[in-house]
Short mmCIF file of C-alpha atoms and ligand atoms in Angstrom, two decimals:
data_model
loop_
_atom_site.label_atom_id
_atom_site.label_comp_id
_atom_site.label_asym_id
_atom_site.label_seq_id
_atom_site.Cartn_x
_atom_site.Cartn_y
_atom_site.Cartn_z
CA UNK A 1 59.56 100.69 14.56
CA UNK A 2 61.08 99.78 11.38
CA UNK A 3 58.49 98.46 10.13
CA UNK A 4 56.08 101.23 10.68
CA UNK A 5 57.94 103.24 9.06
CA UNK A 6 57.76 102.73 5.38
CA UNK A 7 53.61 102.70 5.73
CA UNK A 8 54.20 106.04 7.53
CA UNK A 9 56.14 107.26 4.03
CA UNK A 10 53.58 105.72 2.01
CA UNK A 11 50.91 107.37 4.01
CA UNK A 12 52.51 110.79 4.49
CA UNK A 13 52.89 110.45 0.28
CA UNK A 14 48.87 109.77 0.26
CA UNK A 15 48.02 112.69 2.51
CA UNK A 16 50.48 114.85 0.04
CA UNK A 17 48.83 113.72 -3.18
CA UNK A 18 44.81 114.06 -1.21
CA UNK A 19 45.86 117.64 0.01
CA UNK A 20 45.89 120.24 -2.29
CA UNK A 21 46.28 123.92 -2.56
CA UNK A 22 43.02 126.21 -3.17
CA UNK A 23 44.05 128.63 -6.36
CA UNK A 24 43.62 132.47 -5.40
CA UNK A 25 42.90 131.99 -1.94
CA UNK A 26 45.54 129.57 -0.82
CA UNK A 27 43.49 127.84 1.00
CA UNK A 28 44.35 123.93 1.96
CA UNK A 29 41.79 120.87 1.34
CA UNK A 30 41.53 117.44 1.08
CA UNK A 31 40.59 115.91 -1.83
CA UNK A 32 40.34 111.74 -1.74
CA UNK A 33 38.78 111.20 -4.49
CA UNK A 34 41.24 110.74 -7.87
CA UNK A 35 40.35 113.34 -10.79
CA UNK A 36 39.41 111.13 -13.29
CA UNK A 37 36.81 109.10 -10.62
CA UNK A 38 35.22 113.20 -10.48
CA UNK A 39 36.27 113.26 -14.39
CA UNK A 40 34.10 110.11 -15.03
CA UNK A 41 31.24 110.63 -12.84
CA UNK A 42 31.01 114.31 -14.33
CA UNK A 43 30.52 113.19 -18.04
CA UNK A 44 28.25 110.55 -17.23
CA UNK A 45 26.03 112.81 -15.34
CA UNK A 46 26.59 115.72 -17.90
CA UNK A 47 25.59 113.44 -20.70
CA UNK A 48 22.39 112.39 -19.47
CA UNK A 49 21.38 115.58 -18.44
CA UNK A 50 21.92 116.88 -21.91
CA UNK A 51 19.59 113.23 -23.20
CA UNK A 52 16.89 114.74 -20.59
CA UNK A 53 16.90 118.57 -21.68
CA UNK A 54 16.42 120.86 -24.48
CA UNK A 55 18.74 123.39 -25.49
CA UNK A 56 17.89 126.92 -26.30
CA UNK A 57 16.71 127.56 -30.13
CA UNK A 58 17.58 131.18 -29.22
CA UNK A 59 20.94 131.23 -31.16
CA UNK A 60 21.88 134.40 -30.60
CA UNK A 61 21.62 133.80 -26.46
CA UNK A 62 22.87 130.45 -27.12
CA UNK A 63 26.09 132.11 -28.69
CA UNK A 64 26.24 134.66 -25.71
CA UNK A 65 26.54 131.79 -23.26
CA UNK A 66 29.52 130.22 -24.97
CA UNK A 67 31.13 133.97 -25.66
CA UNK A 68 30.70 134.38 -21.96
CA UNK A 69 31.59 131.22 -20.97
CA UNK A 70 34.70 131.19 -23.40
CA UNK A 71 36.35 134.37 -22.28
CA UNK A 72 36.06 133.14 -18.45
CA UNK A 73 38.03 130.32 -19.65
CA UNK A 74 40.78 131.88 -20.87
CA UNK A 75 41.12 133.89 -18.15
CA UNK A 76 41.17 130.72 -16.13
CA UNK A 77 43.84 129.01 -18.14
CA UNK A 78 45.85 132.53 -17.98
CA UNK A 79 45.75 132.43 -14.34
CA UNK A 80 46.91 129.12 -13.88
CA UNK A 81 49.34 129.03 -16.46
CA UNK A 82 51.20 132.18 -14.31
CA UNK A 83 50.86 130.06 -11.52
CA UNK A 84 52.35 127.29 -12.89
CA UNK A 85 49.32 125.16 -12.39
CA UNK A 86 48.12 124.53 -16.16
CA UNK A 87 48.29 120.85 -15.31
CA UNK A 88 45.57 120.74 -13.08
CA UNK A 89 43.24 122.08 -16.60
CA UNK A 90 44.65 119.24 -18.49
CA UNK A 91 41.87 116.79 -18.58
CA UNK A 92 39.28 119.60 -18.71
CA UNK A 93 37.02 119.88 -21.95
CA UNK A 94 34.94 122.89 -21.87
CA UNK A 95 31.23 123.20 -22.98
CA UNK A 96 28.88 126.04 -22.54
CA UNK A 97 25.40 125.29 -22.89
CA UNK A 98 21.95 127.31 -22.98
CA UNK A 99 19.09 124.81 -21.39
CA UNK A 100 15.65 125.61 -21.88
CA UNK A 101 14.28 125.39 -18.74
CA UNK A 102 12.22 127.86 -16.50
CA UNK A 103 14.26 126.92 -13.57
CA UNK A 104 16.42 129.58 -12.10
CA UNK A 105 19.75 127.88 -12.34
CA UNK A 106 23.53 127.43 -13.86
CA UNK A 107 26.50 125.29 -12.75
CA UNK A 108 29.69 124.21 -13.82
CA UNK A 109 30.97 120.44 -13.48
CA UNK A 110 34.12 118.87 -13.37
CA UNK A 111 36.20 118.71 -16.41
CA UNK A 112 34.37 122.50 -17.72
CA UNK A 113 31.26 121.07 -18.21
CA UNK A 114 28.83 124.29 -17.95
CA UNK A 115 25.25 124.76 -18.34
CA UNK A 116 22.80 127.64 -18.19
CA UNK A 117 19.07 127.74 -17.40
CA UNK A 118 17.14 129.75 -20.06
CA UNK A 119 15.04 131.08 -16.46
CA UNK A 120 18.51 133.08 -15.01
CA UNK A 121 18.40 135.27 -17.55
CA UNK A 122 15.98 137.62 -16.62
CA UNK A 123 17.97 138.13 -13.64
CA UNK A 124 21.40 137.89 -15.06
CA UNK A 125 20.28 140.38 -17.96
CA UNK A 126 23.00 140.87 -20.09
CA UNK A 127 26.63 139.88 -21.03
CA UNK A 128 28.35 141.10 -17.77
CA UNK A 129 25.55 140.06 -15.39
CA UNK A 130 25.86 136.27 -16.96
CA UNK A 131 29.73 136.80 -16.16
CA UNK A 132 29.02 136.54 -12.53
CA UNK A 133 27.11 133.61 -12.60
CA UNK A 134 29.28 131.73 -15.04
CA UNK A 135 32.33 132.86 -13.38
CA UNK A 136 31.61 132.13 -10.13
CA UNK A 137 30.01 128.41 -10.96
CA UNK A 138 33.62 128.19 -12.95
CA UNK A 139 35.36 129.02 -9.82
CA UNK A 140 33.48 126.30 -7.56
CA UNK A 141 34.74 123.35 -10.18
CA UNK A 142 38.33 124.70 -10.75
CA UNK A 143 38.43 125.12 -6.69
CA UNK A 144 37.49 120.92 -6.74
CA UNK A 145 34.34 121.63 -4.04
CA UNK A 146 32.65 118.91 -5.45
CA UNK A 147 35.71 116.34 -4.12
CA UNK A 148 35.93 118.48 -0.97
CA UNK A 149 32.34 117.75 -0.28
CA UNK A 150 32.54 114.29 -1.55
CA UNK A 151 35.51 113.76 0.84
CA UNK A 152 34.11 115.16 3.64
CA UNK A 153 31.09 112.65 3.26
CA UNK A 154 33.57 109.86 2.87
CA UNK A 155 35.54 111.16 6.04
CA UNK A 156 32.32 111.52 7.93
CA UNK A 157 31.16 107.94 6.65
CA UNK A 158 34.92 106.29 7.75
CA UNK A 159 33.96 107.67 11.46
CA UNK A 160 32.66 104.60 13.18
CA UNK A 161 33.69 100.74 12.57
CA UNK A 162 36.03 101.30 10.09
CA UNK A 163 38.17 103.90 11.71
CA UNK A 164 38.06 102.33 15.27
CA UNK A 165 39.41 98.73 13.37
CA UNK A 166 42.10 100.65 11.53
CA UNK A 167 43.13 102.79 14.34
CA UNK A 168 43.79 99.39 16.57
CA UNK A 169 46.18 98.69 13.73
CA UNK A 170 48.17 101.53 12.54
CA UNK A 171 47.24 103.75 15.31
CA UNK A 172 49.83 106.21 14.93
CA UNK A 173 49.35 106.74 11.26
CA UNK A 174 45.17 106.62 11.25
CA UNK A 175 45.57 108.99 13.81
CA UNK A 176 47.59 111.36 11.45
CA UNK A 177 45.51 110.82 9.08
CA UNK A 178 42.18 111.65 11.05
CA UNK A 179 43.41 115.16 12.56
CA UNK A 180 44.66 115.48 9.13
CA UNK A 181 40.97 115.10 8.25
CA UNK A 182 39.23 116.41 11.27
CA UNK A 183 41.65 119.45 11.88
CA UNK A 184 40.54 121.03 8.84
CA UNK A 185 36.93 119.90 9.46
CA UNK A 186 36.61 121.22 12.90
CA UNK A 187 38.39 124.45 12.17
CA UNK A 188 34.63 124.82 10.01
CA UNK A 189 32.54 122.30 11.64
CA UNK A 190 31.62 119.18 9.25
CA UNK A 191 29.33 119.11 6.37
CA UNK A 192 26.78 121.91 6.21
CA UNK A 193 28.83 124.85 7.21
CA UNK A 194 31.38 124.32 4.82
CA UNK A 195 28.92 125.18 2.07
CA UNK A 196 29.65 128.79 3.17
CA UNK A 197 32.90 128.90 3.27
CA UNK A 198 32.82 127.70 -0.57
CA UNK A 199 30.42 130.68 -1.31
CA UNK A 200 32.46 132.74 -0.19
CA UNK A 201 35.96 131.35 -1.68
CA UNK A 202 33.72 130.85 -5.60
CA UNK A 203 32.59 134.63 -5.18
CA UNK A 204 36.27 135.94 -4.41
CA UNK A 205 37.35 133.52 -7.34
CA UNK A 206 34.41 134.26 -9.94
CA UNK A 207 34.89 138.12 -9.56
CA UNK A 208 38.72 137.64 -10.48
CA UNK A 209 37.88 135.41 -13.51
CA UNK A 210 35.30 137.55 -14.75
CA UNK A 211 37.42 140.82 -14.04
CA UNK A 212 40.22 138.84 -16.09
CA UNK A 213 38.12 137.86 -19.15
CA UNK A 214 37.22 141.87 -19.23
CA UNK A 215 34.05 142.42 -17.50
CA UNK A 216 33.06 144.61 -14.81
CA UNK A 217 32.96 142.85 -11.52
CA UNK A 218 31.01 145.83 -9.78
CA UNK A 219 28.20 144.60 -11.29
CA UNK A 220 28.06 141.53 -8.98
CA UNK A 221 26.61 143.52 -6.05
CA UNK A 222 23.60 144.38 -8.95
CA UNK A 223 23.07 141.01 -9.40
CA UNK A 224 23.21 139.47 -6.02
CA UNK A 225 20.74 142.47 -5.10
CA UNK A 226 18.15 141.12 -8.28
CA UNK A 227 18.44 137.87 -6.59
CA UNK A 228 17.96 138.85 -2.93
CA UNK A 229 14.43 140.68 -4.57
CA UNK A 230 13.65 137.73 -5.68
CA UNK A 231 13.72 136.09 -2.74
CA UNK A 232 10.15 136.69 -2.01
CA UNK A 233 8.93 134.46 -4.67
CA UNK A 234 6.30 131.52 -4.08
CA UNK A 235 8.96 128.50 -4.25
CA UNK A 236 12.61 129.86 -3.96
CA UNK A 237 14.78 129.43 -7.68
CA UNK A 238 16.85 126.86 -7.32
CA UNK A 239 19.99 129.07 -7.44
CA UNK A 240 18.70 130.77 -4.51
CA UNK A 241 18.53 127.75 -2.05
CA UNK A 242 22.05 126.67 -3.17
CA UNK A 243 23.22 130.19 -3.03
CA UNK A 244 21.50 132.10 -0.07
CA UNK A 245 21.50 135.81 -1.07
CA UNK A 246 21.65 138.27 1.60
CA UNK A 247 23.32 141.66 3.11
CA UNK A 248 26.21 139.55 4.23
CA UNK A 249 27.09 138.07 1.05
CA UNK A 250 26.25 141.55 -0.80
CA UNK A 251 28.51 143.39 1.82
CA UNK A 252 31.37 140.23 1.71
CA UNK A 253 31.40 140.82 -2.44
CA UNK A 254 31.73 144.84 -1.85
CA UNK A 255 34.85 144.49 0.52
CA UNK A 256 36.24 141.75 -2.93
CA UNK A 257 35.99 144.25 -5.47
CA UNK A 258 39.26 145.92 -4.53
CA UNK A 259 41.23 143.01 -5.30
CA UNK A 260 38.76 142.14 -8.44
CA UNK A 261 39.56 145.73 -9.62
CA UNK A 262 42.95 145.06 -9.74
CA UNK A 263 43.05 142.88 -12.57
CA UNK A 264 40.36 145.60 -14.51
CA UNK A 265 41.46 147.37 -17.60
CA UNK A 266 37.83 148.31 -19.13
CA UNK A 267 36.46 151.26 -18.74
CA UNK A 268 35.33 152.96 -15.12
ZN1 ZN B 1 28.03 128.89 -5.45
#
């Protein structure tokens, strides 16, 4: 007994420091991978990309990605710093970049890391339309989804041999640890349908940060609309596959706005 006991403290202590706290929608997740593994991983990746790809010549959209992309981050640091949570920003180095690239696509890595496809912006249109995306790509890296994901794998990987062995040796505390794990995961089901529930929690996000950095989140129903249209396309934008547009998301981001408009001060 005694001797279970101090892995039990250490363990409980792990679980702590893996589970963390959602910001804006409170929501709990496990995250087992350490910040500066994501931190690492994110720069290498980042860097590369930027070795493989041009950036925009087109200074003056160039400059309207980093305007966009800087006012979303202030908002962000605003809203953690009133919720005492600057710390979790601390390693993060912003960069807002314009690729040239016909794809349909933007996203956001960990440690601020954000680049957008020259081909959104015939959708996105102007300033406040690019707000959406950026914000809500933003809100998917500040929420960690990338670890989430990442741990889920790891969870789902730690299922057979592994977990049977450990759970013949510190069955009480694997156990913990597993409906620790699984509880969340089964409240969603594992993997695939979790995707959704990150849609959902970057959309409620990205309209506050947008809404905070002074644009009009109504206009995120005029977007999401654009992109359901263009839907019917030949091969699907890459945006699109990752980000399924349809009535339900359109009516989900109508029934947000109230709580968006909350933090609005421009004009009606
Ligand atoms: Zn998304």
């Amino acid at each position: 007994m005694n001797r279970i006991k101090p892995f039990f403290i250490g363990l409980t202590a792990a679980l702590l420091i893996a589970c963390s706290m959602v910001p804006i929608t409170g929501r709990q997740q496990i995250n087992l991978l350490p910040q500066q593994t994501m931190l690492s991983m994110s720069l290498q990746q980042y860097d590369q990309f930027l070795k493989e790809n041009r950036l925009s010549t087109d200074k003056e959209k160039a400059r309207m990605v980093k305007r966009v992309g800087g006012n979303i981050q202030k908002a962000v640091e605003r809203y953690f710093a009133e919720n005492n949570m600057s710390e979790a920003l601390a390693s993060y180095a912003w960069e807002f970049n314009l690729v040239e690239s016909e794809e349909i696509n933007a996203w956001c890595m960990p440690g601020g890391k954000v680049v957008v496809y020259t081909g959104i912006l015939p959708l996105t249109r102007d300033e406040t339309g690019l707000a959406v995306v950026m914000g809500h790509e933003i809100a998917h890296a500040v929420a960690h989804h990338g670890n989430e994901r990442m741990s889920q794998g790891l969870i789902a990987q730690m299922g057979g041999m592994a977990l049977a062995t450990a759970l013949e040796t510190k069955p009480q505390a694997t156990q913990q640890l597993w409906m620790a794990a699984y509880g969340l995961g089964a409240q969603y089901g594992l993997m695939l349908p979790y995707s959704r529930l990150h849609e959902n929690e970057a959309d409620r996000m990205g309209l506050i940060f947008m809404t905070m950095a002074g644009y009009d989140p109504r206009t995120a129903v005029d977007f999401w609309a654009r992109m359901a249209a263009q839907k019917g396309g030949a091969s699907p934008p890459e945006f699109l596959s990752t980000h399924p547009s349809d009535k339900n998301r359109i009516r989900n981001i109508q029934a947000l706005l109230p709580e968006a408009m909350a933090h609005y001060t421009g004009p009606e």
